[in-house]
Short mmCIF file of C-alpha atoms and ligand atoms in Angstrom, two decimals:
data_model
loop_
_atom_site.label_atom_id
_atom_site.label_comp_id
_atom_site.label_asym_id
_atom_site.label_seq_id
_atom_site.Cartn_x
_atom_site.Cartn_y
_atom_site.Cartn_z
CA MET A 1 -76.90 -8.32 -22.55
CA GLU A 2 -78.50 -11.36 -21.52
CA THR A 3 -81.87 -11.38 -23.11
CA ILE A 4 -84.89 -11.30 -20.14
CA LYS A 5 -87.32 -14.20 -20.80
CA VAL A 6 -90.97 -13.46 -20.03
CA GLU A 7 -93.45 -15.65 -19.31
CA LEU A 8 -96.54 -14.53 -18.76
CA THR A 9 -99.33 -15.66 -15.53
CA ALA A 10 -102.29 -18.04 -16.83
CA ALA A 11 -104.32 -16.98 -13.64
CA PRO A 12 -104.06 -13.17 -13.16
CA LYS A 13 -105.48 -11.61 -9.44
CA GLN A 14 -108.20 -9.48 -9.76
CA LYS A 15 -106.98 -5.63 -9.07
CA PRO A 16 -107.93 -3.72 -5.68
CA ALA A 17 -110.94 -1.60 -6.41
CA ASP A 18 -110.25 1.16 -4.05
CA GLU A 19 -106.76 2.42 -4.67
CA ALA A 20 -106.92 5.10 -2.42
CA ALA A 21 -107.40 2.16 0.71
CA LEU A 22 -104.52 0.61 -0.36
CA GLY A 23 -101.57 1.44 2.21
CA PHE A 24 -98.51 -0.49 1.95
CA GLY A 25 -97.17 -3.43 1.02
CA SER A 26 -99.91 -5.67 1.20
CA VAL A 27 -101.14 -6.42 -2.07
CA TYR A 28 -98.84 -8.15 -5.17
CA THR A 29 -98.68 -8.02 -8.31
CA ASP A 30 -99.20 -10.64 -10.90
CA HIS A 31 -95.24 -11.17 -11.88
CA MET A 32 -91.57 -11.07 -10.63
CA PHE A 33 -88.29 -10.44 -12.13
CA VAL A 34 -85.55 -13.43 -10.95
CA MET A 35 -82.27 -13.71 -11.92
CA ASN A 36 -79.74 -16.09 -10.44
CA TYR A 37 -76.24 -16.24 -9.38
CA ASP A 38 -74.00 -19.62 -9.46
CA GLU A 39 -70.29 -19.78 -8.58
CA GLY A 40 -68.54 -20.27 -11.69
CA GLN A 41 -71.54 -18.76 -13.71
CA GLY A 42 -71.93 -15.29 -12.71
CA TRP A 43 -75.45 -13.69 -12.79
CA HIS A 44 -77.76 -15.59 -14.94
CA ASP A 45 -81.14 -15.97 -16.42
CA PRO A 46 -82.76 -13.14 -16.16
CA ARG A 47 -86.45 -13.45 -16.39
CA VAL A 48 -90.24 -12.07 -15.10
CA VAL A 49 -92.22 -15.09 -14.20
CA PRO A 50 -95.47 -15.41 -12.47
CA TYR A 51 -95.50 -14.15 -8.82
CA ALA A 52 -95.17 -17.41 -6.28
CA PRO A 53 -93.58 -18.35 -3.27
CA LEU A 54 -89.92 -19.58 -3.21
CA SER A 55 -88.83 -22.95 -2.52
CA LEU A 56 -85.91 -22.44 -0.59
CA ASP A 57 -83.57 -24.92 1.53
CA PRO A 58 -84.30 -24.62 5.91
CA ALA A 59 -80.19 -24.33 5.78
CA ALA A 60 -79.88 -21.22 3.07
CA MET A 61 -77.67 -18.91 4.40
CA CYS A 62 -79.76 -16.35 4.22
CA LEU A 63 -82.04 -17.23 7.16
CA HIS A 64 -79.53 -17.97 9.44
CA TYR A 65 -76.80 -15.49 8.85
CA GLY A 66 -78.48 -12.20 7.24
CA GLN A 67 -76.53 -11.92 4.28
CA THR A 68 -79.32 -10.25 2.07
CA VAL A 69 -79.61 -6.72 0.66
CA PHE A 70 -82.65 -4.51 -1.08
CA GLU A 71 -83.53 -1.19 -2.46
CA GLY A 72 -86.81 0.58 -2.36
CA LEU A 73 -88.02 2.42 -5.32
CA LYS A 74 -91.60 3.55 -7.22
CA ALA A 75 -93.33 3.77 -10.67
CA TYR A 76 -95.20 6.56 -11.28
CA ARG A 77 -99.33 6.75 -13.54
CA SER A 78 -98.61 10.67 -15.27
CA ALA A 79 -101.73 12.49 -15.89
CA ASP A 80 -100.86 12.63 -19.42
CA GLY A 81 -100.42 8.21 -19.96
CA ARG A 82 -96.88 7.46 -19.00
CA ILE A 83 -94.88 5.20 -16.58
CA LEU A 84 -92.01 6.87 -14.82
CA LEU A 85 -89.38 5.96 -12.70
CA PHE A 86 -87.20 8.25 -10.30
CA ARG A 87 -83.18 7.89 -10.86
CA PRO A 88 -83.65 4.24 -10.93
CA GLU A 89 -80.13 3.91 -12.19
CA GLU A 90 -79.47 5.61 -8.82
CA ASN A 91 -81.14 2.41 -6.86
CA PHE A 92 -78.90 0.09 -8.59
CA ALA A 93 -75.60 1.76 -8.07
CA ARG A 94 -76.14 2.16 -4.32
CA LEU A 95 -77.43 -1.64 -4.58
CA ASN A 96 -73.82 -2.88 -5.66
CA LEU A 97 -72.44 -0.52 -2.87
CA SER A 98 -74.95 -2.85 -0.33
CA ASN A 99 -73.60 -5.84 -2.45
CA GLU A 100 -69.33 -4.89 -1.66
CA ARG A 101 -70.64 -4.52 1.73
CA LEU A 102 -72.33 -7.63 2.40
CA CYS A 103 -69.67 -9.59 0.09
CA ILE A 104 -72.98 -10.14 -2.27
CA PRO A 105 -71.34 -10.74 -6.20
CA PRO A 106 -71.98 -7.07 -8.02
CA LEU A 107 -74.52 -6.87 -10.56
CA ASP A 108 -74.40 -5.82 -14.09
CA GLU A 109 -76.69 -2.26 -13.28
CA LYS A 110 -77.67 -1.96 -16.89
CA LEU A 111 -79.09 -5.29 -16.99
CA CYS A 112 -80.44 -5.00 -13.54
CA LEU A 113 -82.45 -1.74 -15.02
CA GLU A 114 -83.56 -3.41 -18.58
CA GLY A 115 -85.48 -6.35 -15.63
CA LEU A 116 -86.96 -3.44 -13.97
CA LYS A 117 -88.26 -1.58 -17.06
CA LYS A 118 -89.36 -4.77 -18.66
CA PHE A 119 -90.96 -6.05 -15.35
CA VAL A 120 -92.78 -2.69 -15.07
CA GLU A 121 -93.90 -3.02 -18.56
CA VAL A 122 -95.21 -6.14 -17.75
CA GLU A 123 -97.36 -4.92 -14.66
CA LYS A 124 -98.29 -1.32 -15.81
CA ASP A 125 -101.95 -2.27 -15.62
CA TRP A 126 -101.02 -2.85 -12.00
CA VAL A 127 -99.52 0.88 -11.49
CA PRO A 128 -102.89 2.19 -9.84
CA HIS A 129 -104.27 5.63 -11.16
CA ALA A 130 -105.50 7.34 -8.06
CA LYS A 131 -103.75 10.54 -6.78
CA ASP A 132 -100.46 10.22 -4.78
CA THR A 133 -100.81 6.41 -5.25
CA SER A 134 -97.84 4.55 -7.32
CA LEU A 135 -96.41 1.29 -7.69
CA TYR A 136 -93.51 0.08 -4.67
CA LEU A 137 -90.85 -1.72 -6.21
CA ARG A 138 -88.67 -3.86 -3.76
CA PRO A 139 -85.75 -5.17 -5.46
CA PHE A 140 -83.60 -6.96 -3.09
CA ILE A 141 -81.31 -10.03 -3.12
CA ILE A 142 -80.88 -13.60 -1.10
CA ALA A 143 -78.22 -15.37 -0.77
CA THR A 144 -79.60 -19.28 -1.51
CA GLN A 145 -76.53 -22.02 -0.47
CA PRO A 146 -77.46 -24.55 1.77
CA HIS A 147 -74.64 -24.14 4.33
CA LEU A 148 -74.62 -23.61 8.17
CA GLY A 149 -70.67 -22.33 8.29
CA VAL A 150 -70.29 -18.84 8.50
CA SER A 151 -69.20 -17.36 4.88
CA ALA A 152 -70.11 -15.67 1.58
CA SER A 153 -72.95 -17.59 -0.18
CA THR A 154 -71.74 -19.18 -3.31
CA SER A 155 -75.26 -18.61 -4.64
CA TYR A 156 -77.98 -16.13 -4.50
CA LEU A 157 -81.25 -14.42 -6.20
CA PHE A 158 -81.81 -11.33 -7.01
CA LEU A 159 -86.05 -10.68 -7.00
CA ILE A 160 -88.64 -7.55 -7.97
CA ILE A 161 -91.75 -7.80 -6.48
CA ALA A 162 -94.24 -5.09 -6.64
CA SER A 163 -96.92 -3.29 -4.72
CA PRO A 164 -99.12 -1.02 -5.38
CA SER A 165 -99.27 1.30 -2.55
CA GLY A 166 -102.00 3.98 -1.60
CA PRO A 167 -101.19 7.47 -1.11
CA TYR A 168 -98.40 8.40 1.81
CA TYR A 169 -100.53 10.98 3.68
CA ALA A 170 -104.03 10.26 3.39
CA GLU A 171 -104.90 13.17 5.74
CA GLY A 172 -102.54 15.70 4.71
CA LEU A 173 -98.78 16.44 5.17
CA ASN A 174 -99.26 15.94 9.08
CA PRO A 175 -95.88 16.35 11.14
CA VAL A 176 -94.93 13.10 12.93
CA LYS A 177 -93.55 13.34 16.37
CA ILE A 178 -90.04 11.65 16.82
CA TYR A 179 -87.91 11.08 19.80
CA VAL A 180 -83.67 10.79 20.06
CA GLU A 181 -83.15 7.41 20.48
CA THR A 182 -80.53 7.55 23.82
CA ASN A 183 -80.94 4.09 24.94
CA TYR A 184 -80.17 2.15 21.71
CA VAL A 185 -78.13 2.44 18.74
CA ARG A 186 -78.55 1.81 14.99
CA ALA A 187 -74.92 1.76 13.17
CA VAL A 188 -71.62 2.23 14.17
CA LYS A 189 -68.68 3.35 11.66
CA GLY A 190 -67.19 0.73 9.76
CA GLY A 191 -70.23 -1.57 10.54
CA MET A 192 -72.93 -1.79 8.03
CA GLY A 193 -75.19 1.34 8.54
CA MET A 194 -73.89 2.66 4.50
CA ALA A 195 -75.96 -0.05 2.92
CA LYS A 196 -79.23 -1.24 2.38
CA THR A 197 -79.36 -4.68 4.40
CA GLY A 198 -82.08 -6.43 6.53
CA GLY A 199 -80.12 -6.40 9.55
CA ASN A 200 -80.12 -2.46 10.16
CA TYR A 201 -84.10 -2.69 10.29
CA ALA A 202 -83.94 -5.91 12.87
CA VAL A 203 -81.51 -4.04 15.02
CA SER A 204 -84.19 -1.05 14.77
CA LEU A 205 -87.39 -2.63 15.95
CA LYS A 206 -86.71 -2.76 19.41
CA SER A 207 -86.44 0.78 19.78
CA GLN A 208 -89.41 1.43 17.36
CA VAL A 209 -91.90 -0.52 18.90
CA GLU A 210 -90.91 1.48 22.58
CA ALA A 211 -91.31 4.77 20.31
CA HIS A 212 -94.71 3.38 19.59
CA GLU A 213 -95.55 2.53 23.14
CA GLN A 214 -95.05 6.12 23.72
CA ASN A 215 -96.96 7.52 21.16
CA TYR A 216 -94.16 8.55 18.59
CA SER A 217 -93.82 7.34 15.12
CA GLN A 218 -89.86 6.93 15.19
CA VAL A 219 -86.86 7.94 16.60
CA LEU A 220 -83.81 9.88 15.71
CA TRP A 221 -80.79 7.91 15.79
CA LEU A 222 -77.25 9.30 17.15
CA ASP A 223 -74.22 8.04 16.37
CA GLY A 224 -72.96 4.78 18.13
CA VAL A 225 -69.92 5.92 19.77
CA GLU A 226 -70.21 9.34 21.13
CA ARG A 227 -73.73 9.66 20.99
CA ARG A 228 -73.90 13.43 20.15
CA TYR A 229 -74.14 13.51 16.68
CA ILE A 230 -77.17 13.19 14.73
CA GLU A 231 -77.52 9.94 12.26
CA GLU A 232 -80.87 9.32 10.40
CA VAL A 233 -84.69 8.44 11.51
CA GLY A 234 -85.69 4.99 10.54
CA ALA A 235 -86.02 4.94 6.78
CA MET A 236 -85.48 8.44 6.10
CA ASN A 237 -82.51 11.10 6.26
CA ILE A 238 -83.13 13.99 8.16
CA PHE A 239 -82.59 17.93 7.67
CA PHE A 240 -82.87 21.12 9.53
CA VAL A 241 -83.90 24.73 8.62
CA ILE A 242 -81.32 26.43 11.19
CA ASP A 243 -81.74 30.24 10.67
CA GLY A 244 -82.04 30.05 7.42
CA GLU A 245 -79.51 27.43 6.28
CA VAL A 246 -80.24 23.92 4.96
CA VAL A 247 -78.25 21.10 7.25
CA THR A 248 -78.36 17.58 6.64
CA PRO A 249 -75.66 15.24 8.49
CA MET A 250 -72.70 14.65 6.00
CA ILE A 251 -72.13 10.74 4.41
CA ASN A 252 -69.70 9.40 6.97
CA GLY A 253 -70.28 5.85 6.42
CA SER A 254 -72.92 4.75 8.56
CA ILE A 255 -75.62 6.55 7.63
CA LEU A 256 -78.04 5.38 4.56
CA SER A 257 -77.16 7.24 1.55
CA GLY A 258 -80.65 8.50 0.02
CA ILE A 259 -81.34 9.31 -2.96
CA THR A 260 -84.09 12.19 -1.82
CA ARG A 261 -81.64 13.34 0.11
CA LYS A 262 -79.34 13.97 -2.64
CA SER A 263 -82.33 15.09 -4.96
CA VAL A 264 -83.11 17.71 -1.74
CA CYS A 265 -79.51 18.82 -2.02
CA GLU A 266 -79.31 19.50 -5.62
CA LEU A 267 -82.90 20.41 -5.81
CA LEU A 268 -81.83 23.22 -3.28
CA ARG A 269 -78.83 24.39 -4.23
CA SER A 270 -79.85 24.52 -7.83
CA GLU A 271 -82.47 27.22 -6.59
CA GLY A 272 -79.31 28.89 -4.80
CA TYR A 273 -80.29 27.84 -1.37
CA THR A 274 -76.92 26.72 0.81
CA VAL A 275 -77.26 23.35 1.63
CA THR A 276 -74.43 22.39 4.24
CA GLU A 277 -73.90 18.63 5.08
CA ARG A 278 -71.88 18.25 7.73
CA ARG A 279 -71.99 16.81 11.35
CA VAL A 280 -74.79 18.27 13.32
CA SER A 281 -74.95 17.74 17.09
CA ILE A 282 -78.65 17.04 18.72
CA GLN A 283 -76.77 19.66 21.13
CA GLU A 284 -76.56 22.58 18.62
CA VAL A 285 -80.24 21.58 17.64
CA SER A 286 -81.41 22.24 20.88
CA ASP A 287 -79.72 25.51 21.04
CA ALA A 288 -80.76 26.54 18.06
CA TYR A 289 -84.47 25.63 19.08
CA ASP A 290 -84.00 28.06 22.61
CA ALA A 291 -82.91 30.84 20.52
CA GLY A 292 -85.66 30.68 18.26
CA LYS A 293 -83.87 29.42 14.96
CA LEU A 294 -84.80 25.72 14.21
CA ASN A 295 -86.85 26.81 11.67
CA GLU A 296 -87.90 23.47 9.93
CA VAL A 297 -87.39 19.84 10.69
CA PHE A 298 -88.12 17.73 7.70
CA GLY A 299 -87.32 13.53 6.89
CA THR A 300 -86.47 12.49 3.43
CA GLY A 301 -87.00 9.04 2.04
CA THR A 302 -88.69 7.58 -1.14
CA ALA A 303 -92.07 6.73 0.76
CA ALA A 304 -92.89 9.42 2.24
CA VAL A 305 -90.59 11.91 -0.09
CA ILE A 306 -90.62 14.79 2.46
CA SER A 307 -91.90 14.21 5.93
CA PRO A 308 -92.16 17.34 8.51
CA VAL A 309 -91.28 17.12 11.96
CA GLY A 310 -93.60 18.64 14.64
CA GLN A 311 -92.08 17.45 17.70
CA LEU A 312 -88.39 16.44 18.44
CA LYS A 313 -87.98 14.86 22.51
CA TRP A 314 -84.82 14.78 23.62
CA GLY A 315 -84.68 12.91 27.40
CA ASP A 316 -87.18 15.64 28.84
CA LYS A 317 -86.84 18.47 26.61
CA ILE A 318 -89.50 18.78 24.02
CA MET A 319 -89.38 21.13 21.21
CA GLU A 320 -92.25 21.93 19.38
CA ILE A 321 -91.51 22.56 15.36
CA GLY A 322 -93.68 25.21 13.08
CA GLY A 323 -96.39 25.06 15.03
CA GLY A 324 -97.72 22.02 14.33
CA LYS A 325 -97.62 23.29 10.32
CA ILE A 326 -95.67 21.91 7.55
CA GLY A 327 -92.65 24.70 6.75
CA PRO A 328 -92.09 26.35 3.18
CA ILE A 329 -89.56 24.86 2.61
CA SER A 330 -90.42 21.30 3.04
CA GLN A 331 -93.75 22.07 1.60
CA HIS A 332 -91.72 23.54 -1.49
CA LEU A 333 -89.60 20.56 -1.64
CA TYR A 334 -92.75 18.37 -1.28
CA ASN A 335 -94.40 20.20 -4.06
CA GLU A 336 -91.04 20.24 -6.74
CA LEU A 337 -90.48 16.41 -6.21
CA THR A 338 -93.66 14.92 -6.01
CA ALA A 339 -94.76 17.14 -9.57
CA ILE A 340 -91.75 15.71 -10.90
CA GLN A 341 -91.93 11.77 -10.29
CA TRP A 342 -96.03 12.09 -11.10
CA GLY A 343 -94.45 13.86 -14.48
CA GLU A 344 -96.37 17.22 -13.67
CA LYS A 345 -93.57 19.09 -14.19
CA THR A 346 -89.95 18.40 -16.33
CA GLY A 347 -86.99 17.87 -13.13
CA PRO A 348 -83.14 18.22 -13.92
CA ALA A 349 -81.94 15.87 -16.99
CA GLY A 350 -81.74 12.90 -16.09
CA TRP A 351 -83.97 12.24 -13.31
CA VAL A 352 -87.24 10.34 -14.49
CA THR A 353 -87.02 7.51 -16.94
CA GLU A 354 -90.34 6.77 -18.96
CA VAL A 355 -91.06 2.95 -18.98
CA CYS A 356 -93.79 3.13 -21.30
CA LYS A 357 -97.38 4.31 -21.92
CA GLY A 358 -99.80 4.04 -19.69
C1 PLP B 1 -84.01 3.62 2.15
C2 PLP B 1 -83.20 4.17 3.18
C3 PLP B 1 -83.46 5.86 3.62
C4 PLP B 1 -84.03 6.69 2.27
O1 PLP B 1 -83.61 6.07 0.93
P1 PLP B 1 -84.43 6.75 0.04
O2 PLP B 1 -83.02 6.58 -1.42
O3 PLP B 1 -84.54 8.31 0.11
O4 PLP B 1 -85.45 6.23 -0.21
C5 PLP B 1 -82.53 6.07 4.73
N1 PLP B 1 -82.51 5.49 5.49
C6 PLP B 1 -82.57 4.24 5.23
C7 PLP B 1 -81.91 3.25 6.75
C8 PLP B 1 -83.37 3.81 4.83
O5 PLP B 1 -83.13 2.30 4.01
#
């Protein structure tokens, strides 16, 4: 494996004093991980260097045709002084799936993990200490060849940047309001909905803006063909508890395969719950609601872990779920997953990777 060089900054920044007020994605650490790809040479020169703006040719292909992919995960500081990652191998496996869809050359997943660990170790003092805070990690790849013809780029940059983040739920686990999007669609089978790529977010901005105007925090996407089957929420997968059965839309080519989603399925099954991955229509959810059998609805994703849904609007119909409170399965999952992630509890083998002592 190529050695990962480290160049430390000569001008470290002041770390934020008020960790509880950090919010998300506005402060960046002192360094970044970088690796280049050039045709004929492959991926080369993995290194940790001082955080700095990139120099890009204005014709760089990522700026024109959206050939980019990304990942998102967190480093956690445990109470007993360790810096931990949650299932990072899954992120690099998924990054390679996204790469495959976007014609980006595959990465050596082991080298990426070594690079991530070295980077996090360099930045370990940036992992915040306050409860429920973490260091958000953003691996991403951009196409850099200066060329205006539409084709796969011959050069790329792989980077990892890091941003200390405050507690997601500053005011407790409040259920969110979402509505079923009936005008726009996010992805169709055969498109790139299963890839973590910028275009899937660009396409969602319009409906995000309209949702906010109506005082909803997110939208629930339906399938792009029949507009009947539930797909996912903005940056979260979605689960329903219907008459005691835990149900989530199956991975179908247009949904992003969330690592939190997978962990929720595995955790609940290991505890004896029945978790079904299948097609779920919005009509079925609405019928379950009318029958008094829609017990819980929650989203899953790295940022929020578990996000209870308290109100679901479909056309003129407003479904109030759980009386404004988080449901028992949602609360249980939140407690279990966060306890594993922050190292308070030992999870299933291989879920937590220790980077270093903190
Ligand atoms: C990242 C993402 C998710 C959640 O995935 P996790 O691995 O659980 O963080 C869900 N949907 C979309 C569209 C995403 O980009």
